Amino acid sequence: METTPKSIGTFESYDGTSIYYETHGQGEPLILIYGIACLINHWHYQIEYFSKNYQVIAFDLRGHHKSTPIVDMSQLTLDSLNKDILGLLEHLNIKSAHFAGHSFGAPVLLNLYSSNPEVIRSMTFINGFARNPIKGMFGLDVIEPFFYFVKAQYENQPDLWNTLWKVAVDNPLAMYAAALAGGFNLRVTHFKDIEVYCRGVARMNLKVFISFFEELMKFDGEGILETIEVPVLVISGEKDAVTPIRFQYHLKEKIKHSEFVLVPYGSHCTQLDFPDYTNLKIEKFLQQGVRED
């Protein structure tokens, strides 16, 4: 049973889109950012753990779950997410915070740091990347051409493809496929978490997924890495087939004040696979910071 203070709310972002958020606990603010098509449930272990000593804030990305509808569907970009986060900080009267980003949450944070470094006290990247990891995804070079094929088909028949998306994802077999593809580790991740994820994805508009996935592929944060002056923790799953480990270790190589943690048997959702170990590493990082090598 939850014992820490919790509140939920919404605020109107720059274009009128309503952004849903939750706050748990009290203390220094820690803001959690999930990846494309994920949901707040991806952070439930971290919320429970860190809300005992921090003000933990989680929110739905625009177009995701309770942050709908989007007023202007052309506003599905990394820069729009920047404005949403800045709006969230202003709404909660927070000048700066610790941030943790999972997967696509890492590019979101890098993009935010490039424009507003003053709002970031520290960054934790979990299974993250600074540039397009798609060419190496699953060890193949077929994802990008397949994506553009689906995008073209969707633009011709959006209603049909939204239906196909829902049917394909909201299916028990899809849950196993997502796990086996490297999104989860079936041996350690609770199947309920996988089920909640798949059902959440099924309710999304495919346009939202396509737009943000294209932003992911276009983003190149290489030039940002060497400018980072705040402490950074990089957590990588050893068995992550979605984001190749070399992309994650590259963050450690390029960011001055950084620490790298490899989680044995961790998948693309390390924070769900091994929450206790992940939480302890993040807690130590937040308490002690990272000294320069």
XYZ file of C-alpha atoms in Angstrom:
293
model
C 0.000 0.000 0.000
C 1.303 3.429 -0.932
C 2.210 5.541 2.073
C 3.787 8.576 0.419
C 1.811 11.660 -0.641
C 0.459 11.412 -4.191
C -1.333 13.866 -6.414
C -2.425 13.796 -10.032
C -3.235 16.625 -12.382
C -3.050 18.103 -15.846
C -1.803 21.349 -17.279
C -2.283 23.007 -20.643
C 0.920 23.013 -22.686
C 1.998 25.706 -25.152
C -0.350 24.531 -27.947
C -3.328 23.760 -25.733
C -2.606 20.025 -25.388
C -3.448 18.705 -21.932
C -0.489 16.945 -20.277
C -1.202 14.447 -17.497
C 1.225 14.064 -14.575
C 1.574 12.411 -11.190
C 3.654 13.461 -8.203
C 4.635 11.052 -5.438
C 6.408 11.880 -2.199
C 8.338 14.929 -1.091
C 11.921 16.132 -1.401
C 14.220 16.945 -4.270
C 12.350 16.544 -7.564
C 13.100 13.490 -9.716
C 11.343 13.497 -13.091
C 10.909 10.217 -14.990
C 10.590 10.110 -18.790
C 9.601 6.886 -20.535
C 10.192 5.852 -24.150
C 7.961 5.886 -27.223
C 4.709 3.969 -26.706
C 5.599 3.213 -23.087
C 3.628 4.294 -20.042
C 4.028 5.414 -16.449
C 3.749 1.783 -15.327
C 7.289 1.271 -16.666
C 8.436 3.282 -13.634
C 6.226 1.796 -10.914
C 9.129 0.215 -9.011
C 11.105 3.470 -9.115
C 8.081 5.524 -8.044
C 7.470 3.274 -5.058
C 11.138 3.285 -4.022
C 12.207 6.882 -4.583
C 9.012 8.575 -3.400
C 10.104 7.766 0.160
C 12.834 10.423 -0.083
C 12.192 12.398 -3.288
C 9.346 14.156 -5.013
C 8.968 11.746 -7.926
C 7.170 13.120 -10.968
C 5.983 11.017 -13.895
C 3.944 12.213 -16.852
C 2.448 10.981 -20.094
C 4.158 12.143 -23.256
C 1.840 14.077 -25.562
C -0.305 11.703 -27.580
C 0.204 8.961 -25.014
C -2.574 7.644 -22.763
C -3.979 10.493 -20.614
C -2.102 13.277 -22.480
C -4.618 13.281 -25.303
C -6.023 14.549 -27.556
C -3.270 16.544 -29.237
C -4.556 19.921 -30.372
C -2.178 20.088 -33.360
C -0.993 16.726 -34.732
C 1.973 18.442 -36.410
C 3.372 19.083 -32.917
C 4.858 15.613 -32.405
C 8.531 16.490 -32.161
C 11.365 16.467 -29.659
C 11.091 20.245 -29.422
C 7.406 19.941 -28.524
C 8.370 17.525 -25.732
C 10.920 20.096 -24.508
C 8.149 22.663 -24.228
C 5.930 20.178 -22.398
C 8.656 19.481 -19.815
C 9.384 23.172 -19.315
C 5.647 23.734 -18.927
C 5.483 20.960 -16.336
C 8.333 22.514 -14.349
C 6.659 25.918 -14.454
C 3.294 24.449 -13.482
C 4.839 22.715 -10.450
C 7.047 25.728 -9.619
C 10.242 23.676 -9.978
C 13.388 25.500 -11.119
C 15.551 22.400 -11.614
C 15.311 18.648 -11.106
C 17.044 15.319 -11.408
C 15.900 13.456 -14.517
C 15.825 9.805 -15.568
C 15.048 8.805 -19.147
C 14.395 5.315 -20.492
C 15.124 4.511 -24.160
C 13.741 7.471 -26.199
C 13.755 9.368 -22.920
C 17.531 9.784 -23.378
C 17.250 11.800 -26.640
C 14.443 13.779 -25.008
C 16.787 14.696 -22.150
C 19.737 15.425 -24.415
C 17.579 17.737 -26.497
C 16.328 19.435 -23.334
C 19.880 19.852 -22.032
C 20.996 21.445 -25.308
C 18.392 24.193 -24.961
C 17.824 24.501 -21.202
C 20.724 22.993 -19.231
C 19.859 25.107 -16.198
C 16.788 22.981 -15.394
C 18.775 19.723 -15.120
C 20.653 18.753 -11.927
C 21.590 15.270 -13.109
C 20.581 12.737 -15.768
C 20.157 8.970 -15.614
C 19.931 7.172 -18.952
C 18.463 3.657 -18.917
C 18.941 1.713 -22.169
C 19.405 5.053 -23.909
C 21.223 6.387 -26.964
C 22.374 9.661 -28.510
C 21.833 8.774 -32.178
C 19.779 6.438 -34.322
C 20.243 2.855 -33.055
C 17.807 1.364 -35.562
C 20.354 0.055 -38.060
C 21.665 -2.343 -35.442
C 18.342 -3.179 -33.826
C 17.940 -6.944 -33.352
C 21.274 -7.286 -35.225
C 19.537 -6.518 -38.539
C 19.270 -3.643 -41.016
C 15.616 -4.125 -41.942
C 13.781 -1.977 -39.387
C 14.264 1.402 -41.089
C 13.045 0.357 -44.571
C 10.123 -1.505 -42.989
C 9.229 1.620 -40.975
C 9.074 3.794 -44.087
C 6.972 1.157 -45.846
C 4.461 1.169 -42.991
C 4.483 4.977 -42.847
C 3.628 5.212 -46.568
C 0.850 2.660 -46.217
C -0.518 4.431 -43.148
C -0.656 7.780 -44.953
C -2.720 6.142 -47.728
C -5.143 4.332 -45.394
C -4.850 5.650 -41.804
C -8.107 4.134 -40.504
C -7.222 0.664 -41.761
C -3.724 0.781 -40.318
C -4.903 2.096 -36.943
C -7.221 -0.917 -36.795
C -4.439 -3.310 -37.803
C -2.175 -1.727 -35.170
C -4.736 -2.267 -32.406
C -5.470 -5.859 -33.415
C -1.788 -6.742 -33.780
C -0.641 -5.230 -30.497
C -3.646 -6.102 -28.334
C -2.932 -9.803 -28.687
C -1.289 -12.293 -26.278
C 1.129 -13.405 -28.986
C 2.283 -9.813 -29.450
C 3.164 -9.683 -25.765
C 5.482 -12.655 -26.121
C 6.884 -11.241 -29.375
C 7.707 -7.934 -27.669
C 9.514 -9.770 -24.892
C 11.439 -12.100 -27.166
C 12.494 -9.183 -29.384
C 14.454 -7.750 -26.467
C 11.910 -5.377 -25.028
C 11.544 -7.472 -21.870
C 13.226 -10.401 -20.192
C 10.532 -13.074 -19.783
C 12.485 -14.819 -17.029
C 12.477 -11.858 -14.690
C 9.862 -9.326 -15.867
C 6.369 -9.865 -14.485
C 4.030 -10.766 -17.341
C 1.485 -8.303 -15.939
C 3.883 -5.461 -16.768
C 4.188 -6.738 -20.348
C 0.410 -7.053 -20.618
C -0.193 -3.524 -19.316
C 2.358 -2.225 -21.815
C 0.815 -3.957 -24.823
C -2.706 -2.891 -23.954
C -1.524 0.694 -23.539
C 0.216 0.645 -26.907
C -2.917 -0.749 -28.566
C -4.884 2.328 -27.497
C -2.401 4.743 -29.077
C -2.957 6.513 -32.368
C -0.462 5.052 -34.845
C 0.280 8.590 -36.109
C 1.811 9.404 -32.712
C 4.068 6.347 -32.797
C 5.176 6.979 -36.401
C 5.940 10.657 -35.799
C 8.027 10.115 -32.681
C 9.781 7.072 -34.160
C 10.854 9.224 -37.095
C 12.103 11.861 -34.651
C 14.129 9.106 -32.969
C 15.740 8.131 -36.264
C 16.558 11.729 -37.226
C 17.985 12.766 -33.862
C 21.756 13.126 -33.528
C 22.911 14.237 -30.100
C 26.620 13.584 -30.663
C 27.477 17.266 -30.424
C 25.652 17.576 -27.116
C 27.472 14.817 -25.225
C 30.797 16.604 -24.731
C 29.043 19.782 -23.555
C 27.329 18.099 -20.593
C 28.499 19.465 -17.228
C 26.050 17.702 -14.886
C 26.531 14.197 -13.435
C 25.238 11.381 -15.659
C 24.520 7.729 -14.865
C 24.259 5.287 -17.781
C 22.465 2.005 -17.020
C 22.617 -0.684 -19.692
C 20.989 -4.089 -19.967
C 23.425 -6.798 -21.039
C 20.733 -8.540 -23.131
C 19.214 -5.390 -24.646
C 18.528 -6.266 -28.296
C 16.651 -3.008 -28.977
C 19.442 -0.550 -28.171
C 22.837 -2.180 -28.841
C 25.187 -1.873 -25.860
C 27.776 0.016 -27.903
C 25.344 2.948 -28.218
C 24.902 2.993 -24.467
C 28.589 2.710 -23.605
C 29.262 5.478 -26.109
C 27.423 7.827 -23.746
C 29.938 7.002 -21.019
C 32.853 7.531 -23.387
C 31.742 11.005 -24.455
C 30.210 12.479 -21.284
C 32.776 13.788 -18.818
C 30.993 13.365 -15.499
C 29.500 9.961 -16.122
C 29.306 6.458 -14.689
C 28.399 3.257 -16.547
C 26.542 0.315 -15.002
C 26.026 -2.911 -16.953
C 23.160 -5.029 -15.609
C 23.678 -8.760 -16.284
C 20.695 -10.331 -18.091
C 18.974 -6.961 -18.281
C 16.757 -6.417 -21.339
C 15.599 -3.127 -22.877
C 13.520 -2.525 -19.744
C 16.207 -2.945 -17.115
C 14.255 -0.945 -14.542
C 11.490 -3.580 -14.727
C 13.802 -6.603 -14.985
C 15.987 -5.839 -11.968
C 14.351 -2.970 -10.077
C 16.162 -3.467 -6.763
C 19.620 -3.363 -8.313
C 18.664 -0.500 -10.632
C 17.178 1.524 -7.787
C 20.231 1.056 -5.573
C 22.544 2.241 -8.360
C 20.393 5.296 -9.019
C 20.112 6.066 -5.298
C 23.887 5.908 -4.826
C 24.347 8.141 -7.855
C 21.867 10.727 -6.619
C 23.324 10.767 -3.108
C 27.005 10.879 -4.003
C 27.128 12.314 -7.500
C 29.873 11.326 -9.941
C 33.459 12.410 -9.595
C 35.545 13.090 -12.664
C 37.719 10.153 -13.748
